[in-house]
mmCIF file of C-alpha atoms and ligand atoms in Angstrom:
data_model
loop_
_atom_site.group_PDB
_atom_site.id
_atom_site.type_symbol
_atom_site.label_atom_id
_atom_site.label_comp_id
_atom_site.label_asym_id
_atom_site.label_seq_id
_atom_site.Cartn_x
_atom_site.Cartn_y
_atom_site.Cartn_z
ATOM 1 C CA MET Q 83 -19.815 -22.157 21.795
ATOM 2 C CA ASN Q 84 -20.022 -19.316 24.273
ATOM 3 C CA SER Q 85 -21.892 -16.521 22.527
ATOM 4 C CA GLU Q 86 -20.600 -14.028 25.104
ATOM 5 C CA GLN Q 87 -17.109 -14.401 23.629
ATOM 6 C CA ILE Q 88 -18.236 -13.550 20.143
ATOM 7 C CA THR Q 89 -17.349 -9.975 19.313
ATOM 8 C CA LYS Q 90 -19.034 -8.518 16.276
ATOM 9 C CA ILE Q 91 -16.947 -6.077 14.293
ATOM 10 C CA THR Q 92 -18.757 -2.812 14.782
ATOM 11 C CA PRO Q 93 -17.717 0.562 13.394
ATOM 12 C CA LYS Q 94 -16.247 3.186 15.711
ATOM 13 C CA SER Q 95 -16.198 6.911 15.039
ATOM 14 C CA PHE Q 96 -13.015 8.515 13.713
ATOM 15 C CA GLY Q 97 -14.556 11.979 13.669
ATOM 16 C CA LYS Q 98 -15.629 13.955 10.625
ATOM 17 C CA THR Q 99 -14.037 15.327 7.500
ATOM 18 C CA ALA Q 100 -13.873 19.110 7.056
ATOM 19 C CA ALA Q 101 -16.997 18.774 4.882
ATOM 20 C CA GLY Q 102 -18.836 17.064 7.756
ATOM 21 C CA GLU Q 103 -18.789 13.457 6.500
ATOM 22 C CA GLU Q 104 -18.699 10.801 9.214
ATOM 23 C CA VAL Q 105 -15.540 8.702 9.225
ATOM 24 C CA LYS Q 106 -15.667 5.219 10.711
ATOM 25 C CA TYR Q 107 -12.993 2.708 11.541
ATOM 26 C CA PHE Q 108 -13.018 -0.994 12.302
ATOM 27 C CA GLU Q 109 -10.816 -2.967 14.658
ATOM 28 C CA LEU Q 110 -9.786 -6.377 13.336
ATOM 29 C CA LYS Q 111 -8.161 -8.678 15.874
ATOM 30 C CA ASN Q 112 -6.641 -12.127 15.397
ATOM 31 C CA LYS Q 113 -6.018 -14.952 17.851
ATOM 32 C CA HIS Q 114 -2.446 -13.809 18.607
ATOM 33 C CA GLY Q 115 -3.581 -10.340 19.601
ATOM 34 C CA MET Q 116 -2.525 -8.640 16.367
ATOM 35 C CA VAL Q 117 -4.844 -5.742 15.509
ATOM 36 C CA ALA Q 118 -5.438 -3.884 12.245
ATOM 37 C CA GLU Q 119 -7.490 -0.707 12.308
ATOM 38 C CA VAL Q 120 -8.940 0.347 8.970
ATOM 39 C CA ALA Q 121 -11.009 3.431 8.158
ATOM 40 C CA ASN Q 122 -13.497 4.235 5.411
ATOM 41 C CA TYR Q 123 -11.640 7.506 4.622
ATOM 42 C CA GLY Q 124 -9.269 6.462 1.839
ATOM 43 C CA ALA Q 125 -9.775 2.785 2.790
ATOM 44 C CA THR Q 126 -6.836 3.539 5.077
ATOM 45 C CA LEU Q 127 -4.844 1.319 7.415
ATOM 46 C CA LEU Q 128 -4.643 3.528 10.522
ATOM 47 C CA ARG Q 129 -2.669 1.273 12.863
ATOM 48 C CA LEU Q 130 -1.194 -2.218 12.784
ATOM 49 C CA LEU Q 131 -0.572 -3.384 16.329
ATOM 50 C CA VAL Q 132 1.613 -6.381 17.028
ATOM 51 C CA PRO Q 133 2.225 -8.044 20.413
ATOM 52 C CA ASP Q 134 5.611 -7.137 21.897
ATOM 53 C CA ASP Q 135 7.966 -8.579 24.537
ATOM 54 C CA ALA Q 136 6.616 -6.310 27.262
ATOM 55 C CA GLY Q 137 3.205 -7.985 27.026
ATOM 56 C CA SER Q 138 1.802 -4.916 25.347
ATOM 57 C CA THR Q 139 1.471 -4.013 21.653
ATOM 58 C CA THR Q 140 3.534 -1.920 19.236
ATOM 59 C CA ASN Q 141 2.028 -0.013 16.328
ATOM 60 C CA ILE Q 142 4.223 -0.605 13.283
ATOM 61 C CA VAL Q 143 2.664 1.789 10.728
ATOM 62 C CA LEU Q 144 2.848 5.572 10.728
ATOM 63 C CA GLY Q 145 -0.437 7.396 11.190
ATOM 64 C CA PHE Q 146 -2.427 10.031 13.053
ATOM 65 C CA ASP Q 147 -5.095 9.730 15.723
ATOM 66 C CA ASN Q 148 -7.482 12.285 14.196
ATOM 67 C CA MET Q 149 -9.148 13.057 10.879
ATOM 68 C CA ALA Q 150 -7.973 16.676 10.666
ATOM 69 C CA GLN Q 151 -4.336 15.596 10.288
ATOM 70 C CA TYR Q 152 -5.173 12.906 7.734
ATOM 71 C CA GLN Q 153 -6.905 15.562 5.631
ATOM 72 C CA LYS Q 154 -4.329 18.325 6.092
ATOM 73 C CA GLU Q 155 -0.923 16.738 6.111
ATOM 74 C CA SER Q 156 -0.892 13.019 5.463
ATOM 75 C CA PRO Q 157 1.682 11.899 2.880
ATOM 76 C CA TYR Q 158 -0.634 8.956 2.050
ATOM 77 C CA PHE Q 159 -0.088 7.243 5.443
ATOM 78 C CA GLY Q 160 -1.739 3.794 5.107
ATOM 79 C CA SER Q 161 -3.953 4.924 2.208
ATOM 80 C CA THR Q 162 -5.397 3.046 -0.697
ATOM 81 C CA VAL Q 163 -3.904 4.867 -3.678
ATOM 82 C CA GLY Q 164 -5.589 5.139 -7.102
ATOM 83 C CA ARG Q 165 -6.892 5.390 -9.757
ATOM 84 C CA VAL Q 166 -3.258 5.262 -10.822
ATOM 85 C CA ALA Q 167 -0.684 4.970 -8.053
ATOM 86 C CA ASN Q 168 2.752 6.510 -8.729
ATOM 87 C CA ARG Q 169 3.532 8.971 -11.518
ATOM 88 C CA ILE Q 170 2.168 9.764 -14.964
ATOM 89 C CA ALA Q 171 4.531 12.030 -16.909
ATOM 90 C CA LYS Q 172 3.224 15.541 -17.587
ATOM 91 C CA GLY Q 173 -0.261 14.522 -16.391
ATOM 92 C CA GLU Q 174 -1.476 13.371 -19.763
ATOM 93 C CA PHE Q 175 -1.730 10.284 -21.943
ATOM 94 C CA GLU Q 176 -3.285 8.934 -25.094
ATOM 95 C CA LEU Q 177 -5.532 5.870 -25.142
ATOM 96 C CA ASP Q 178 -7.300 4.462 -28.227
ATOM 97 C CA SER Q 179 -6.385 7.682 -30.109
ATOM 98 C CA LYS Q 180 -7.950 9.978 -27.501
ATOM 99 C CA ARG Q 181 -5.911 12.398 -25.363
ATOM 100 C CA TYR Q 182 -6.636 12.783 -21.678
ATOM 101 C CA LYS Q 183 -5.446 15.588 -19.388
ATOM 102 C CA LEU Q 184 -5.194 14.773 -15.712
ATOM 103 C CA ALA Q 185 -4.980 16.787 -12.508
ATOM 104 C CA VAL Q 186 -1.267 17.614 -12.087
ATOM 105 C CA ASN Q 187 -0.085 17.592 -8.460
ATOM 106 C CA ASN Q 188 3.626 16.693 -8.393
ATOM 107 C CA GLY Q 189 5.845 19.143 -10.257
ATOM 108 C CA PRO Q 190 4.950 18.615 -13.920
ATOM 109 C CA ASN Q 191 3.434 15.155 -13.247
ATOM 110 C CA THR Q 192 0.366 13.422 -11.812
ATOM 111 C CA LEU Q 193 1.074 11.452 -8.633
ATOM 112 C CA HIS Q 194 -1.154 8.884 -6.884
ATOM 113 C CA GLY Q 195 -4.379 9.623 -8.776
ATOM 114 C CA GLY Q 196 -4.231 13.430 -8.777
ATOM 115 C CA ILE Q 197 -5.408 16.137 -6.401
ATOM 116 C CA LYS Q 198 -8.289 14.147 -4.914
ATOM 117 C CA GLY Q 199 -7.373 10.525 -5.394
ATOM 118 C CA PHE Q 200 -8.961 7.415 -3.881
ATOM 119 C CA ASP Q 201 -7.011 8.108 -0.658
ATOM 120 C CA LYS Q 202 -9.198 11.181 0.013
ATOM 121 C CA GLN Q 203 -12.595 9.620 -0.723
ATOM 122 C CA ILE Q 204 -15.145 8.129 1.633
ATOM 123 C CA TRP Q 205 -15.706 4.432 0.857
ATOM 124 C CA GLU Q 206 -18.683 2.185 1.653
ATOM 125 C CA ALA Q 207 -17.643 -0.337 4.300
ATOM 126 C CA LYS Q 208 -18.904 -3.824 5.209
ATOM 127 C CA PRO Q 209 -17.123 -5.804 7.921
ATOM 128 C CA PHE Q 210 -17.094 -9.613 7.993
ATOM 129 C CA ASP Q 211 -15.902 -12.267 10.407
ATOM 130 C CA ARG Q 212 -15.513 -15.736 8.884
ATOM 131 C CA GLY Q 213 -15.144 -17.168 12.381
ATOM 132 C CA LEU Q 214 -18.554 -15.877 13.356
ATOM 133 C CA GLU Q 215 -20.098 -16.947 10.074
ATOM 134 C CA SER Q 216 -18.836 -20.496 10.515
ATOM 135 C CA GLY Q 217 -19.890 -20.615 14.164
ATOM 136 C CA LEU Q 218 -16.318 -20.459 15.485
ATOM 137 C CA ASP Q 219 -15.288 -17.891 18.035
ATOM 138 C CA ARG Q 220 -13.139 -15.370 16.179
ATOM 139 C CA GLY Q 221 -11.319 -18.073 14.263
ATOM 140 C CA LEU Q 222 -9.909 -17.971 10.730
ATOM 141 C CA GLU Q 223 -10.142 -14.441 9.362
ATOM 142 C CA ARG Q 224 -11.956 -11.174 9.655
ATOM 143 C CA GLY Q 225 -11.951 -8.014 7.618
ATOM 144 C CA VAL Q 226 -13.684 -5.158 5.879
ATOM 145 C CA VAL Q 227 -14.841 -4.849 2.267
ATOM 146 C CA PHE Q 228 -14.557 -1.266 1.037
ATOM 147 C CA ASN Q 229 -16.304 -0.126 -2.118
ATOM 148 C CA TYR Q 230 -15.955 3.111 -4.064
ATOM 149 C CA ILE Q 231 -17.514 4.299 -7.309
ATOM 150 C CA SER Q 232 -15.173 6.594 -9.216
ATOM 151 C CA ASP Q 233 -17.030 8.768 -11.720
ATOM 152 C CA ASP Q 234 -16.238 9.046 -15.412
ATOM 153 C CA MET Q 235 -13.527 11.736 -15.842
ATOM 154 C CA GLU Q 236 -12.749 11.934 -12.109
ATOM 155 C CA GLU Q 237 -9.350 13.697 -11.932
ATOM 156 C CA GLY Q 238 -9.365 13.405 -15.738
ATOM 157 C CA PHE Q 239 -9.539 9.583 -15.990
ATOM 158 C CA PRO Q 240 -12.069 8.075 -18.421
ATOM 159 C CA GLY Q 241 -14.693 5.546 -17.369
ATOM 160 C CA LYS Q 242 -16.958 5.027 -14.403
ATOM 161 C CA MET Q 243 -15.169 2.547 -12.221
ATOM 162 C CA SER Q 244 -16.346 0.354 -9.380
ATOM 163 C CA VAL Q 245 -13.520 -0.492 -6.982
ATOM 164 C CA THR Q 246 -13.419 -2.960 -4.108
ATOM 165 C CA VAL Q 247 -10.619 -3.183 -1.579
ATOM 166 C CA THR Q 248 -10.846 -5.942 1.020
ATOM 167 C CA TYR Q 249 -8.615 -5.977 4.079
ATOM 168 C CA THR Q 250 -8.408 -9.385 5.776
ATOM 169 C CA LEU Q 251 -6.502 -10.169 8.963
ATOM 170 C CA THR Q 252 -5.753 -13.888 9.256
ATOM 171 C CA ASP Q 253 -4.680 -16.042 12.187
ATOM 172 C CA ASP Q 254 -1.349 -16.513 10.376
ATOM 173 C CA ASP Q 255 -0.574 -12.845 11.170
ATOM 174 C CA GLU Q 256 -1.142 -11.753 7.601
ATOM 175 C CA LEU Q 257 -2.824 -8.553 6.540
ATOM 176 C CA ARG Q 258 -4.106 -9.424 3.090
ATOM 177 C CA ILE Q 259 -5.353 -6.715 0.730
ATOM 178 C CA ASP Q 260 -7.422 -7.808 -2.271
ATOM 179 C CA TYR Q 261 -8.345 -5.281 -4.949
ATOM 180 C CA GLU Q 262 -10.936 -5.615 -7.707
ATOM 181 C CA ALA Q 263 -12.155 -3.075 -10.243
ATOM 182 C CA MET Q 264 -14.368 -2.845 -13.310
ATOM 183 C CA THR Q 265 -14.873 0.031 -15.716
ATOM 184 C CA ASP Q 266 -17.309 1.054 -18.463
ATOM 185 C CA LYS Q 267 -14.584 2.681 -20.641
ATOM 186 C CA PRO Q 268 -10.931 1.777 -21.157
ATOM 187 C CA THR Q 269 -8.780 3.404 -18.472
ATOM 188 C CA PRO Q 270 -5.383 3.025 -16.831
ATOM 189 C CA ILE Q 271 -5.418 1.540 -13.330
ATOM 190 C CA ASN Q 272 -2.791 0.861 -10.673
ATOM 191 C CA LEU Q 273 -3.958 0.336 -7.105
ATOM 192 C CA THR Q 274 -1.694 0.018 -4.100
ATOM 193 C CA ASN Q 275 -1.466 0.490 -0.365
ATOM 194 C CA HIS Q 276 0.795 3.261 0.903
ATOM 195 C CA SER Q 277 1.589 2.167 4.484
ATOM 196 C CA TYR Q 278 4.819 3.465 5.998
ATOM 197 C CA PHE Q 279 6.245 0.711 8.186
ATOM 198 C CA ASN Q 280 8.621 0.980 11.113
ATOM 199 C CA LEU Q 281 9.036 -2.447 12.690
ATOM 200 C CA ALA Q 282 10.588 -0.898 15.823
ATOM 201 C CA GLY Q 283 7.395 1.117 16.370
ATOM 202 C CA ALA Q 284 5.942 4.127 14.567
ATOM 203 C CA GLY Q 285 7.740 7.307 15.612
ATOM 204 C CA SER Q 286 10.426 5.509 17.651
ATOM 205 C CA SER Q 287 13.430 5.834 15.327
ATOM 206 C CA ASP Q 288 14.514 5.897 11.709
ATOM 207 C CA ILE Q 289 14.389 2.716 9.646
ATOM 208 C CA LEU Q 290 18.016 2.827 8.412
ATOM 209 C CA SER Q 291 19.093 -0.246 10.405
ATOM 210 C CA HIS Q 292 16.178 -2.345 9.091
ATOM 211 C CA GLU Q 293 17.557 -5.086 6.839
ATOM 212 C CA LEU Q 294 15.782 -5.287 3.506
ATOM 213 C CA THR Q 295 15.668 -7.974 0.839
ATOM 214 C CA ILE Q 296 13.910 -7.276 -2.477
ATOM 215 C CA TYR Q 297 13.579 -10.242 -4.822
ATOM 216 C CA ALA Q 298 14.416 -8.197 -7.892
ATOM 217 C CA ASP Q 299 17.412 -8.317 -10.227
ATOM 218 C CA LYS Q 300 16.312 -5.168 -12.017
ATOM 219 C CA TYR Q 301 14.765 -1.769 -11.401
ATOM 220 C CA THR Q 302 13.402 1.055 -13.545
ATOM 221 C CA PRO Q 303 15.831 4.043 -13.511
ATOM 222 C CA VAL Q 304 14.164 7.480 -13.431
ATOM 223 C CA ASP Q 305 14.761 11.074 -14.547
ATOM 224 C CA ASP Q 306 14.929 14.108 -12.221
ATOM 225 C CA THR Q 307 11.133 14.147 -11.814
ATOM 226 C CA LEU Q 308 11.087 10.428 -10.894
ATOM 227 C CA ILE Q 309 9.643 9.316 -14.251
ATOM 228 C CA PRO Q 310 11.123 6.026 -15.558
ATOM 229 C CA VAL Q 311 13.407 6.534 -18.539
ATOM 230 C CA GLY Q 312 11.999 3.299 -20.007
ATOM 231 C CA THR Q 313 14.835 0.845 -19.421
ATOM 232 C CA LEU Q 314 15.272 -1.944 -16.911
ATOM 233 C CA GLU Q 315 18.713 -1.955 -15.343
ATOM 234 C CA ALA Q 316 20.511 -4.583 -13.291
ATOM 235 C CA VAL Q 317 20.872 -3.761 -9.593
ATOM 236 C CA SER Q 318 24.075 -5.835 -9.238
ATOM 237 C CA ASN Q 319 27.095 -3.839 -8.090
ATOM 238 C CA THR Q 320 25.002 -0.731 -7.430
ATOM 239 C CA SER Q 321 23.504 0.880 -4.295
ATOM 240 C CA MET Q 322 20.123 -0.364 -5.555
ATOM 241 C CA ASP Q 323 21.009 -4.013 -4.880
ATOM 242 C CA PHE Q 324 18.884 -5.618 -2.125
ATOM 243 C CA LYS Q 325 19.037 -9.161 -3.508
ATOM 244 C CA THR Q 326 20.436 -10.222 -0.167
ATOM 245 C CA ALA Q 327 19.510 -8.691 3.190
ATOM 246 C CA THR Q 328 21.174 -5.275 3.526
ATOM 247 C CA ALA Q 329 20.585 -2.414 5.970
ATOM 248 C CA ILE Q 330 18.501 0.272 4.274
ATOM 249 C CA GLY Q 331 21.008 2.882 5.493
ATOM 250 C CA ALA Q 332 24.147 1.052 4.324
ATOM 251 C CA ARG Q 333 24.380 2.870 0.967
ATOM 252 C CA ILE Q 334 21.512 5.355 1.098
ATOM 253 C CA ASP Q 335 23.934 8.323 0.928
ATOM 254 C CA GLN Q 336 24.973 7.179 -2.536
ATOM 255 C CA VAL Q 337 21.396 7.393 -3.832
ATOM 256 C CA LYS Q 338 20.368 10.940 -4.735
ATOM 257 C CA GLY Q 339 17.406 11.886 -2.528
ATOM 258 C CA GLY Q 340 17.226 8.390 -0.976
ATOM 259 C CA TYR Q 341 15.376 5.330 -2.262
ATOM 260 C CA ASP Q 342 12.210 6.075 -4.260
ATOM 261 C CA HIS Q 343 12.393 3.466 -7.013
ATOM 262 C CA ASN Q 344 10.353 0.781 -8.686
ATOM 263 C CA TYR Q 345 11.841 -2.708 -8.619
ATOM 264 C CA ALA Q 346 10.806 -5.305 -11.201
ATOM 265 C CA ILE Q 347 10.077 -8.339 -9.036
ATOM 266 C CA ASN Q 348 11.685 -11.535 -10.302
ATOM 267 C CA GLN Q 349 8.937 -13.623 -11.861
ATOM 268 C CA ASN Q 350 10.991 -16.765 -12.358
ATOM 269 C CA VAL Q 351 11.804 -17.361 -8.708
ATOM 270 C CA SER Q 352 9.338 -19.525 -6.899
ATOM 271 C CA ALA Q 353 10.543 -18.033 -3.612
ATOM 272 C CA ALA Q 354 7.878 -19.329 -1.235
ATOM 273 C CA PRO Q 355 4.746 -18.691 -3.277
ATOM 274 C CA LYS Q 356 1.464 -18.638 -1.410
ATOM 275 C CA GLN Q 357 -1.844 -19.749 -2.811
ATOM 276 C CA VAL Q 358 -4.854 -17.647 -1.771
ATOM 277 C CA SER Q 359 -8.016 -19.213 -3.232
ATOM 278 C CA ASN Q 360 -7.138 -19.239 -6.922
ATOM 279 C CA THR Q 361 -4.512 -16.484 -6.790
ATOM 280 C CA ARG Q 362 -0.803 -17.163 -6.533
ATOM 281 C CA VAL Q 363 1.269 -14.492 -4.846
ATOM 282 C CA GLY Q 364 5.058 -14.504 -4.873
ATOM 283 C CA LEU Q 365 7.440 -13.323 -2.185
ATOM 284 C CA ALA Q 366 8.557 -9.864 -3.305
ATOM 285 C CA ALA Q 367 10.399 -8.480 -0.290
ATOM 286 C CA GLU Q 368 11.203 -9.012 3.353
ATOM 287 C CA VAL Q 369 12.434 -6.723 6.076
ATOM 288 C CA LYS Q 370 13.977 -7.531 9.454
ATOM 289 C CA GLU Q 371 14.319 -5.141 12.378
ATOM 290 C CA PRO Q 372 17.476 -6.343 14.135
ATOM 291 C CA LYS Q 373 16.690 -5.307 17.742
ATOM 292 C CA SER Q 374 13.223 -6.836 18.063
ATOM 293 C CA GLY Q 375 13.852 -9.571 15.480
ATOM 294 C CA ARG Q 376 10.451 -8.686 14.005
ATOM 295 C CA ARG Q 377 10.063 -9.424 10.280
ATOM 296 C CA LEU Q 378 7.769 -8.252 7.529
ATOM 297 C CA MET Q 379 7.201 -10.549 4.537
ATOM 298 C CA MET Q 380 5.563 -9.062 1.497
ATOM 299 C CA TYR Q 381 3.829 -11.201 -1.123
ATOM 300 C CA THR Q 382 2.097 -9.880 -4.206
ATOM 301 C CA THR Q 383 0.601 -10.629 -7.590
ATOM 302 C CA GLU Q 384 2.113 -7.383 -8.966
ATOM 303 C CA PRO Q 385 5.115 -7.079 -11.311
ATOM 304 C CA GLY Q 386 6.659 -4.169 -9.387
ATOM 305 C CA VAL Q 387 7.264 -2.708 -5.959
ATOM 306 C CA GLN Q 388 8.073 0.921 -5.187
ATOM 307 C CA PHE Q 389 10.595 1.016 -2.365
ATOM 308 C CA TYR Q 390 10.361 4.458 -0.763
ATOM 309 C CA SER Q 391 12.582 5.252 2.240
ATOM 310 C CA GLY Q 392 10.504 8.103 3.692
ATOM 311 C CA ASN Q 393 12.798 10.754 2.165
ATOM 312 C CA PHE Q 394 10.263 13.581 2.331
ATOM 313 C CA LEU Q 395 9.302 13.066 5.988
ATOM 314 C CA ASP Q 396 10.802 16.015 7.875
ATOM 315 C CA GLY Q 397 9.453 15.829 11.438
ATOM 316 C CA SER Q 398 6.699 18.396 10.825
ATOM 317 C CA ALA Q 399 3.988 15.724 10.935
ATOM 318 C CA VAL Q 400 3.523 14.617 14.530
ATOM 319 C CA GLY Q 401 1.456 11.465 14.708
ATOM 320 C CA ASN Q 402 0.306 8.848 17.151
ATOM 321 C CA GLY Q 403 3.902 7.693 17.693
ATOM 322 C CA GLY Q 404 5.645 11.097 17.872
ATOM 323 C CA ALA Q 405 7.309 13.258 15.202
ATOM 324 C CA TYR Q 406 7.795 11.490 11.884
ATOM 325 C CA LYS Q 407 11.270 12.559 10.833
ATOM 326 C CA LYS Q 408 13.253 11.814 7.683
ATOM 327 C CA HIS Q 409 13.509 8.034 7.066
ATOM 328 C CA TYR Q 410 11.198 7.217 10.027
ATOM 329 C CA GLY Q 411 9.184 4.863 7.819
ATOM 330 C CA PHE Q 412 9.550 2.859 4.619
ATOM 331 C CA CYS Q 413 6.939 1.900 2.018
ATOM 332 C CA LEU Q 414 6.803 -1.223 -0.126
ATOM 333 C CA GLU Q 415 4.094 -0.349 -2.626
ATOM 334 C CA ALA Q 416 3.033 -3.298 -4.790
ATOM 335 C CA GLN Q 417 2.227 -1.947 -8.230
ATOM 336 C CA HIS Q 418 2.484 -1.888 -11.983
ATOM 337 C CA PHE Q 419 5.476 0.160 -13.114
ATOM 338 C CA PRO Q 420 5.251 3.966 -12.915
ATOM 339 C CA ASP Q 421 4.207 5.839 -16.058
ATOM 340 C CA SER Q 422 3.181 2.585 -17.755
ATOM 341 C CA VAL Q 423 0.777 4.542 -20.004
ATOM 342 C CA HIS Q 424 3.837 5.902 -21.839
ATOM 343 C CA GLN Q 425 5.894 2.720 -21.897
ATOM 344 C CA PRO Q 426 4.497 -0.008 -24.196
ATOM 345 C CA ALA Q 427 7.237 -2.399 -23.066
ATOM 346 C CA PHE Q 428 6.102 -2.263 -19.412
ATOM 347 C CA PRO Q 429 3.388 -4.678 -18.206
ATOM 348 C CA ASN Q 430 -0.036 -3.470 -19.367
ATOM 349 C CA SER Q 431 -1.960 -1.203 -16.968
ATOM 350 C CA ILE Q 432 -5.068 -0.605 -19.111
ATOM 351 C CA LEU Q 433 -8.386 -2.025 -17.896
ATOM 352 C CA ARG Q 434 -11.104 -2.528 -20.504
ATOM 353 C CA PRO Q 435 -14.885 -2.936 -20.104
ATOM 354 C CA GLY Q 436 -15.821 -6.564 -19.447
ATOM 355 C CA ASP Q 437 -12.478 -7.332 -17.793
ATOM 356 C CA THR Q 438 -11.842 -7.374 -14.062
ATOM 357 C CA TYR Q 439 -8.712 -5.882 -12.522
ATOM 358 C CA ARG Q 440 -7.376 -7.949 -9.607
ATOM 359 C CA GLN Q 441 -4.446 -7.388 -7.261
ATOM 360 C CA THR Q 442 -3.552 -9.208 -4.065
ATOM 361 C CA THR Q 443 -0.847 -8.200 -1.631
ATOM 362 C CA ILE Q 444 -0.053 -9.778 1.736
ATOM 363 C CA TYR Q 445 1.984 -8.217 4.515
ATOM 364 C CA GLN Q 446 2.826 -10.928 7.032
ATOM 365 C CA ILE Q 447 4.448 -10.124 10.348
ATOM 366 C CA LEU Q 448 6.727 -12.739 11.904
ATOM 367 C CA GLN Q 449 7.823 -12.275 15.492
ATOM 368 C CA LYS Q 450 11.429 -13.557 15.871
HETATM 369 C C1 BGC N 233 6.447 8.246 -4.055
HETATM 370 C C2 BGC N 233 7.242 9.349 -3.408
HETATM 371 C C3 BGC N 233 6.288 10.260 -2.682
HETATM 372 C C4 BGC N 233 5.530 9.437 -1.669
HETATM 373 C C5 BGC N 233 4.525 10.224 -0.896
HETATM 374 C C6 BGC N 233 5.742 7.506 -2.977
HETATM 375 O O1 BGC N 233 4.985 6.482 -3.540
HETATM 376 O O2 BGC N 233 7.238 7.419 -4.832
HETATM 377 O O3 BGC N 233 7.978 10.079 -4.350
HETATM 378 O O4 BGC N 233 6.958 11.310 -2.045
HETATM 379 O O5 BGC N 233 4.865 8.383 -2.317
HETATM 380 O O6 BGC N 233 3.747 10.961 -1.729
#
């Protein structure tokens, strides 16, 4: 083993927050030259670089190259979102006969954990390299374990919660995100990653020609404030149907505001399940960019996925790939269904003391 070739994952500076906190990021690199950069601000995926035909790399997630923009204008680019990703109607809920009032930040509702959610917090960070640990030169997998302690009543949520988010980049070109949380009082929880992908390159074009498949027969229809009405409806014969690969732009004009909907992932299909230690993740969605042939496969343990077609991007945010205009990125946010606290028929999103919340999602990039 040539020790010269061993590169330890060391933090690099990403500047400071407005309050003067140091922000660090880590560069994870696999044997094919794929690179994931993750920062301790919001446990955020800053860039995901994949090798391209020109012998260089292409960044396929939207982001900024400085802290100031992440703090001022980021619509959750690459962030870890919590304590409850997506919406809670009217910013309040009842749990075990107690009423809780949350920070309201999206019309009448709470979105993505409130005004200062997990995406805006500084996390503890510990990098690891399983190649180094096992004496191999950068083999197997490497990553960063992020930890955050969310105080009791933070943004109105009960319970002190310890949260761990682990990003792992494998030599199979997977970016795996494992979440774990424990609480000392019952509380709702729904953690996700909010990366905006553009497989042609961040900032290069819109994503309307990307071909999307979502392994879901049903979705949760919403009201005018994007709160589920409580039913599950079939996607067949509607513009919501992505059961077979369809260009995102093919019917987007028929969907008011564009796609911003939660799909209930089919649980009975064993479409290429993956086993990660003792967790089984199912294939939830895949996306192909026709020009490059690049594909994104998304696997998750979660019952739902929010497909968001970047409807609110308007070109005002100029990031590391140029101006991010309408539909310049899409999100596939693995999650429990929105507003689950008000819908007893939806899969349970309450975490109780003594139990451990776990979520695993894998984004795998296939080149051609
Ligand atoms: C929501 C969108 C929202 C976006 C950015 C998505 O998860 O569903 O409605 O605009 O996040 O905040």
